Coordinates of C-alpha atoms in Angstrom, one line a residue:
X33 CA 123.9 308.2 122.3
X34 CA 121.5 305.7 120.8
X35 CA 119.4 304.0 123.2
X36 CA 120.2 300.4 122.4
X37 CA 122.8 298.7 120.1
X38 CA 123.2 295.2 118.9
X39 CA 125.3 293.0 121.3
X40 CA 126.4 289.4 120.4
X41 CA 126.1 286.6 122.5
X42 CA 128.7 283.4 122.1
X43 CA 128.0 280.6 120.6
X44 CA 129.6 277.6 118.8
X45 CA 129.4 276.5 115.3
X46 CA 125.4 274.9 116.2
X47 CA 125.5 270.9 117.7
X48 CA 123.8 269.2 114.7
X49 CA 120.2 268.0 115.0
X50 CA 119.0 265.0 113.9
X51 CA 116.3 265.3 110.8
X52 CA 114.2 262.0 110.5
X53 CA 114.6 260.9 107.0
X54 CA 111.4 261.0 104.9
X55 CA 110.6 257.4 105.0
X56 CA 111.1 257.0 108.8
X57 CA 109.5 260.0 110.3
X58 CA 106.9 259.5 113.3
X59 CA 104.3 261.6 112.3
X60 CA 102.5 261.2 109.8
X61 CA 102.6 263.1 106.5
X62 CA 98.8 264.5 106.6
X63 CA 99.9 265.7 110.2
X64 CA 102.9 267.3 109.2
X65 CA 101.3 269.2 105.9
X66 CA 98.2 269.9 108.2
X67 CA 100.4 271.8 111.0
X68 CA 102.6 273.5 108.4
X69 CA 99.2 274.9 106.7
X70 CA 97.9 276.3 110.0
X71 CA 101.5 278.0 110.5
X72 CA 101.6 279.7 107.3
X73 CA 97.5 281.4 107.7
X74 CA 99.2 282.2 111.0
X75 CA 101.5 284.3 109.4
X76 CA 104.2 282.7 111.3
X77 CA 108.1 282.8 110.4
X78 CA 109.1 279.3 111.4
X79 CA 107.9 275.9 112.6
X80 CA 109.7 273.1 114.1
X81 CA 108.3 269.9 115.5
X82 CA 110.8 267.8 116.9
X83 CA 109.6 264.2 117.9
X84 CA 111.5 260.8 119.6
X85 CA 114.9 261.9 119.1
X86 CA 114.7 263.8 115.5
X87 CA 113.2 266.7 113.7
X88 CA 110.3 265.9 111.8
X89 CA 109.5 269.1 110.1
X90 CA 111.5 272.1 109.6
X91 CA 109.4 275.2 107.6
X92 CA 110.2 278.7 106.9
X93 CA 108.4 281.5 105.2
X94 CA 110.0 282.2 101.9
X95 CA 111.9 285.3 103.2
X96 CA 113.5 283.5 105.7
X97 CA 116.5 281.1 106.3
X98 CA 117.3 278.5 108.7
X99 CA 120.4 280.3 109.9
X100 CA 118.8 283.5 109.9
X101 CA 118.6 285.3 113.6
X102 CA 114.8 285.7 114.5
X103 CA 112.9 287.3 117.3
X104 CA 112.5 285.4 120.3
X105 CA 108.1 286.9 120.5
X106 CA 108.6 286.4 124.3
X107 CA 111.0 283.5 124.7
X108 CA 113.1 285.8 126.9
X109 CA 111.6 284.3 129.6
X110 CA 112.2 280.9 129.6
X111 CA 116.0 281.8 128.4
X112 CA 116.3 283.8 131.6
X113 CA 114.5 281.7 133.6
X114 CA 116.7 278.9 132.9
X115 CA 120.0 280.8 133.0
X116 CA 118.8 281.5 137.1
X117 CA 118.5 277.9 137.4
X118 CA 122.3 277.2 135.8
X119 CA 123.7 280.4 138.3
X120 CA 121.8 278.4 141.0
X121 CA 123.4 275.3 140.0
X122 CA 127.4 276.9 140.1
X123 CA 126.4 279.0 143.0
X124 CA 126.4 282.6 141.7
X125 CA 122.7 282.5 143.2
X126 CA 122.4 281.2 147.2
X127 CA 119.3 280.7 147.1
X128 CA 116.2 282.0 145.1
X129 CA 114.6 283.1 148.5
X130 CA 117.4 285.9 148.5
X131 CA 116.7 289.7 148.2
X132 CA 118.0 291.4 145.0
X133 CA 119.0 293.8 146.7
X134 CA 122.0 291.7 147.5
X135 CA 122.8 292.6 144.0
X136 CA 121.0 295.8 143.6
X137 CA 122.3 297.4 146.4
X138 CA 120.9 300.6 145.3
X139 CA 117.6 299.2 146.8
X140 CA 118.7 297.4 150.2
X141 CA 117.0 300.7 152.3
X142 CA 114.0 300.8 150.9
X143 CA 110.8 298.9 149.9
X144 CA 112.4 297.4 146.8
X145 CA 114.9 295.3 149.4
X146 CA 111.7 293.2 149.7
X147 CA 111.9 291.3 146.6
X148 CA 113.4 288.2 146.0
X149 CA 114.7 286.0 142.9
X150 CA 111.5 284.0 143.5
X151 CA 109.2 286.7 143.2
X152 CA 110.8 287.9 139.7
X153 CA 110.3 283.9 138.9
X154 CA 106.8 284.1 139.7
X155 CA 105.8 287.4 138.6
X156 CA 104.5 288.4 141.9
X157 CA 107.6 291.1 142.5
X158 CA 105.1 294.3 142.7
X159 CA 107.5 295.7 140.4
X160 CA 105.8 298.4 137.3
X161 CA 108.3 298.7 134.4
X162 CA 109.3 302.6 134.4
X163 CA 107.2 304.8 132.8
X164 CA 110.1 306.0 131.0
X165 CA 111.3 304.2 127.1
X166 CA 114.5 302.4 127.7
X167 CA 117.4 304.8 127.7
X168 CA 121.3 304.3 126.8
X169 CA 122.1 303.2 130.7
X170 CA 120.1 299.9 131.0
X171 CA 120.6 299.8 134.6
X172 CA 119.5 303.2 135.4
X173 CA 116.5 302.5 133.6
X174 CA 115.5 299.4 135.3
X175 CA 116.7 300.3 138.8
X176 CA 113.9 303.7 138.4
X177 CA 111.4 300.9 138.5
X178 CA 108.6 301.7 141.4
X179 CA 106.8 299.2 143.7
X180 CA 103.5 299.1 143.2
X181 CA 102.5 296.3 145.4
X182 CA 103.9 294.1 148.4
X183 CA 106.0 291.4 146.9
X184 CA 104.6 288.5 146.8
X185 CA 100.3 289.8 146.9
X186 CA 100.2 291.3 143.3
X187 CA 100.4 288.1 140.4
X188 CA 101.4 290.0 137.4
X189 CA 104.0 288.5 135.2
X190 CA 105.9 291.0 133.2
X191 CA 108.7 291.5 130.7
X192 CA 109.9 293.9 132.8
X193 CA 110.4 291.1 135.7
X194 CA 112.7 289.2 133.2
X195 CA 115.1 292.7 132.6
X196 CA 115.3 293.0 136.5
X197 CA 116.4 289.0 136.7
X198 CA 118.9 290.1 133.8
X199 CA 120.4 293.0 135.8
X200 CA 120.3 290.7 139.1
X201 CA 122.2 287.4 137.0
X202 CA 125.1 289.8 135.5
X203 CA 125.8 291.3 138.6
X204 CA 126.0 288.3 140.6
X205 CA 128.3 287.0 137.3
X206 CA 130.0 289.9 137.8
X207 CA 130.2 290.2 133.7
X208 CA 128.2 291.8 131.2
X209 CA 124.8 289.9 130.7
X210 CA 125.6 288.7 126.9
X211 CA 129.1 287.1 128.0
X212 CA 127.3 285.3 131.1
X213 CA 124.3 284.3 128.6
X214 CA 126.8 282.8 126.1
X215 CA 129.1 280.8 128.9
X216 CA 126.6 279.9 131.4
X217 CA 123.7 278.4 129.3
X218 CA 124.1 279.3 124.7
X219 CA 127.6 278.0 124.0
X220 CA 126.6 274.5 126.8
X221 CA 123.5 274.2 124.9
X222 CA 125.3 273.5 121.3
X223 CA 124.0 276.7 119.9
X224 CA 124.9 279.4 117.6
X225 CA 125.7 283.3 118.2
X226 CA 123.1 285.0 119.6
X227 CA 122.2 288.5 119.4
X228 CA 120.3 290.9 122.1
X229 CA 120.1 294.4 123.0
X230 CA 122.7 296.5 125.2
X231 CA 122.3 299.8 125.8
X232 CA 124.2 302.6 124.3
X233 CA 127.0 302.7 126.9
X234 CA 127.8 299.1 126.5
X235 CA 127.8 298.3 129.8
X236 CA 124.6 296.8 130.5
X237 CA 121.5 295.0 128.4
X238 CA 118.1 295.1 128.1
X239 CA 116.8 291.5 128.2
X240 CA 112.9 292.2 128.4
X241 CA 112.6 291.9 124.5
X242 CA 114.3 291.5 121.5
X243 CA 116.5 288.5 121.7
X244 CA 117.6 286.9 118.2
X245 CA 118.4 283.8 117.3
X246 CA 118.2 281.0 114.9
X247 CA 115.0 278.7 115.2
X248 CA 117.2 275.5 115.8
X249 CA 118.1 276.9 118.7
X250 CA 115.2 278.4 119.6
X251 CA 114.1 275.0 120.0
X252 CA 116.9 273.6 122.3
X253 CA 114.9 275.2 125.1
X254 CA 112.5 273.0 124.8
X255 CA 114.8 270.1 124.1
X256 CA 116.4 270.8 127.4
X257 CA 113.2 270.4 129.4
X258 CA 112.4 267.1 127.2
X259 CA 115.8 266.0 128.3
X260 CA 115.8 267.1 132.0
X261 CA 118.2 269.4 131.9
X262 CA 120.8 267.8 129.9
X263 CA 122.6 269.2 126.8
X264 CA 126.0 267.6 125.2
X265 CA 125.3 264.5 127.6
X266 CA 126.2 267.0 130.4
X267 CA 123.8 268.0 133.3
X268 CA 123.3 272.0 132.2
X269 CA 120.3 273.1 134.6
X270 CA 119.5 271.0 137.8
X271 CA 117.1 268.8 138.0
X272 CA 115.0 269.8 140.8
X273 CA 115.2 273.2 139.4
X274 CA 113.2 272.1 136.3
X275 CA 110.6 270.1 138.6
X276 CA 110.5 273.9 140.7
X277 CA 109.4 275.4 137.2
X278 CA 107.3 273.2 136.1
X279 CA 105.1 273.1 139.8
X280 CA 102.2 275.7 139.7
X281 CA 102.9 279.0 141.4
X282 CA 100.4 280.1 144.6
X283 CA 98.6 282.1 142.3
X284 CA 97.1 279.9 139.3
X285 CA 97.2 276.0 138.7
X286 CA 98.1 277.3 135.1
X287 CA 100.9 278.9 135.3
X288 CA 104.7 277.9 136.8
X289 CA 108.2 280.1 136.3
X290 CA 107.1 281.7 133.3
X291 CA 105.8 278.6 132.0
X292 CA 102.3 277.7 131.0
X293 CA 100.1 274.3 131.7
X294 CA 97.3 272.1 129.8
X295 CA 96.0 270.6 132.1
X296 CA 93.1 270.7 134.0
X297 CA 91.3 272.1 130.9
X298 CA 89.2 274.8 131.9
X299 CA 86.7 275.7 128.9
X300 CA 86.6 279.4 130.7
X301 CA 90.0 279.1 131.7
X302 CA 93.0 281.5 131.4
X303 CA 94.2 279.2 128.7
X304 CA 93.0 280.1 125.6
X305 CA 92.5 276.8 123.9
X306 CA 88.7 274.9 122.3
X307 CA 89.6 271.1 123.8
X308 CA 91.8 269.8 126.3
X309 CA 95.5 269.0 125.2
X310 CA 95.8 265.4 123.7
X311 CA 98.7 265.1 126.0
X312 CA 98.2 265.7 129.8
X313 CA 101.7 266.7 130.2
X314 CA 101.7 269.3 128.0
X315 CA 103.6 272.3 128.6
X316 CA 104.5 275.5 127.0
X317 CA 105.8 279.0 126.8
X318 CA 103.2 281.5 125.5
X319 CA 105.4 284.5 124.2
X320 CA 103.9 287.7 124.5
X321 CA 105.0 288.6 120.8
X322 CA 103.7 285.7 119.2
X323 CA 105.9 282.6 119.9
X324 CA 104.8 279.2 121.4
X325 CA 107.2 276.7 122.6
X326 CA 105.9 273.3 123.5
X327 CA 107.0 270.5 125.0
X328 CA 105.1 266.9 126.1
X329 CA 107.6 264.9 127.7
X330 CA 104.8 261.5 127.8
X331 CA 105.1 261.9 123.5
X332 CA 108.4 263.5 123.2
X333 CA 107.2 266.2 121.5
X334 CA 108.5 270.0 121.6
X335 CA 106.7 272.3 118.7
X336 CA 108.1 276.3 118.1
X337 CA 105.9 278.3 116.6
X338 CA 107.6 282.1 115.7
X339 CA 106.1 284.7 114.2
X340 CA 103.8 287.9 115.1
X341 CA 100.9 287.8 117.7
X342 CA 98.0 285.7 116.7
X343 CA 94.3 287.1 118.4
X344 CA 92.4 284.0 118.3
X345 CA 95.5 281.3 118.7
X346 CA 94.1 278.4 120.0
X347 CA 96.9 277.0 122.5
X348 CA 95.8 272.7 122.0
X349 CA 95.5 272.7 118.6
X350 CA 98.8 272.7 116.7
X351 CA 99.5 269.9 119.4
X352 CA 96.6 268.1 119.2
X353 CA 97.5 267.8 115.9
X354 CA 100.6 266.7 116.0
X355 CA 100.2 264.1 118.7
X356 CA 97.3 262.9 117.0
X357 CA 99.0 262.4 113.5
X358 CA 102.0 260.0 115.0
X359 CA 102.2 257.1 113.7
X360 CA 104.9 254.8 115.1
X361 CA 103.8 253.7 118.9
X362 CA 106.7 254.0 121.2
X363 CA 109.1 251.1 122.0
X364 CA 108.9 248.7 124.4
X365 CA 111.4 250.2 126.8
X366 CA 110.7 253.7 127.4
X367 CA 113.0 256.3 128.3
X368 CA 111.7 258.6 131.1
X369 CA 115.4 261.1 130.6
X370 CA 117.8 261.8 128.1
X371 CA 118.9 260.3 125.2
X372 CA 122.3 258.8 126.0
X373 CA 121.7 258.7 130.2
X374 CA 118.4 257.7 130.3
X375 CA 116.8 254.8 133.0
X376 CA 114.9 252.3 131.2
X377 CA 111.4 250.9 132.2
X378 CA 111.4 246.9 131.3
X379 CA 108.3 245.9 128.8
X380 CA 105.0 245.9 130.3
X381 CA 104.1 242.4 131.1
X382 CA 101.0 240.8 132.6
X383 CA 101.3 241.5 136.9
X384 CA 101.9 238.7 138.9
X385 CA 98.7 237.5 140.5
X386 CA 97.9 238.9 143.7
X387 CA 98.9 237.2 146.6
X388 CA 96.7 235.8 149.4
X389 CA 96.5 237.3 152.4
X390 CA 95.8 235.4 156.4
X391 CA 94.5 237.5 158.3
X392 CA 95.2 237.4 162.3
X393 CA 93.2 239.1 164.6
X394 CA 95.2 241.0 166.8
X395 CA 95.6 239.7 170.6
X396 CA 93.0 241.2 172.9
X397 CA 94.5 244.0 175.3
X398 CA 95.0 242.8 179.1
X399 CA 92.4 244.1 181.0
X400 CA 94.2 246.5 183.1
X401 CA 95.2 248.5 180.0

């Protein structure tokens, strides 16, 4: 019995995106060719750079299409990250504070009881991926998992963290991870099929790798963070959830829910990047397999980078670029949400003047007091 075997996750036919028309794109054309250069030395499979409401470049490498299904390099993350936050939202999930053993009973008398959803979030579950390979049960296999430190002292983010959230979000579903995948969070988001790994008895999946699908919708990860959690002019992920991600965790001011920040720049830092990010906002998804994901609300700006594992990737660049390179300022009235439901901020005018100010000293206490 093989190990693993392709499983497909619903989709739709794809929600069309918007490509900006040569003549009214908002980065510039030296920006563009400059970032699709510095993909292709990368050896990278795809780059998108989405920008104010359209898609301002979509590249390939020559063997690949822009339907084809590619390798998330890491992306697994965020997808299961923000799949909690949807099963928090239509209640599968009480509270992220709760102990997986509430779905994992086969832990509730022992250590193991001690983590919680947040500590999978974090990546300070204790948890040590099994020193096993994967076998055809994916339960079994993640369930053998040991505790190697108290939940909640060891910050270690792994991919194994992210199979163990799978395992906890099917159960509480109570359906097999690529059906829940596909109603809870794919088919809402507008995208296509999907395709990840189950294990050879069909009845579970392994989510810690391997997830397939196209670039375009790749993207609409970011594209929901830009949008706060919208997608289809529906509200998809809560968002108090997405302002929970995006807060630093207890352990490092760089990193949230599996999610990576800019700012402060640290030149010595745990983010590997030359100069500070253009945008202060800036956040992004560092898979371990290669892909970069990133999004500056401030600019509207989400960049996907796939492809294999770059040594020397410098995290600010490709944005820096980008941001750098756009050419048409932003209008007058800003949106700070989505497209479609967003509240508008007025123009910025001159402030009134300030007003003047009497001041009355205060009446002096009786003396008995």
């Amino acid at each position: 019995m093989p190990a693993m075997v392709p499983a497909e996750v619903p989709g739709g036919a794809g929600a069309v995106l918007p490509v900006a028309a040569p003549d009214s794109r908002s980065i510039g054309e030296d920006g563009l060719k400059a970032a699709q250069g510095l993909a292709e030395k990368a050896g990278s499979t795809a780059l998108l750079v989405w920008h104010r409401g359209a898609l301002q470049l979509e590249w390939y490498a020559p063997q690949v299409r822009p339907f084809d299904r590619l390798p998330g390099g890491g992306l697994e993350d965020a997808l299961m990250v923000m799949l909690t936050g949807q099963a928090l939202k239509t209640g599968l999930l009480p509270s992220i504070d709760t102990s997986v053993a509430t779905w994992l009973p086969e832990w509730k008398d022992g250590p193991r009881a001690r983590v919680t959803v947040r500590h999978l979030l974090e990546g300070s579950s204790g948890l040590d991926a099994p020193a096993e390979p994967p076998g055809p049960d994916a339960a079994a296999w993640t369930l053998s998992a040991p505790l190697a430190a108290e939940p909640g002292t060891r910050f270690q983010p792994s991919a194994f963290e992210t199979q163990v959230l799978g395992l906890v979000l099917s159960r509480a579903a109570g359906k097999p991870l690529p059906a829940y995948l596909g109603e809870g969070l794919w088919q809402p988001l507008g995208a296509r099929p999907a395709t990840l790994m189950a294990d050879g008895k069909g009845t579970g999946a392994y989510v810690h790798c391997c997830v397939e699908a196209a670039a375009r919708d790749w993207l609409r990860l970011g594209l929901l963070v830009l949008d706060r959690g919208e997608a289809g002019g529906a509200g998809l992920i809560p968002v108090h959830w997405l302002d929970e991600m995006l807060r630093p965790v207890p352990f490092s001011r760089h990193d949230g829910w599996r999610v990576r920040f800019g700012w402060p720049f640290e030149r010595q830092g745990t983010v590997q990047a030359k100069e500070a990010f253009a945008d202060g906002d800036t956040v992004f998804w560092q898979g371990r397999e290669g892909a970069r994901l990133t999004v500056s609300r401030g600019q509207e700006l989400v960049v996907l980078r796939l492809g294999p594992p770059v040594a020397d990737w410098d995290e600010s660049r490709l944005a820096n670029l980008l941001s750098r390179a756009v050419t048409t300022p932003p209008p007058d009235n800003r949106k700070i949400m989505s497209r479609g439901s967003s509240t508008e901020l007025p123009p910025i005018t001159k402030p009134p003047p300030v007003p003047k100010v009497e001041t009355v000293p205060l009446d002096p206490l009786p003396a008995n007091q």
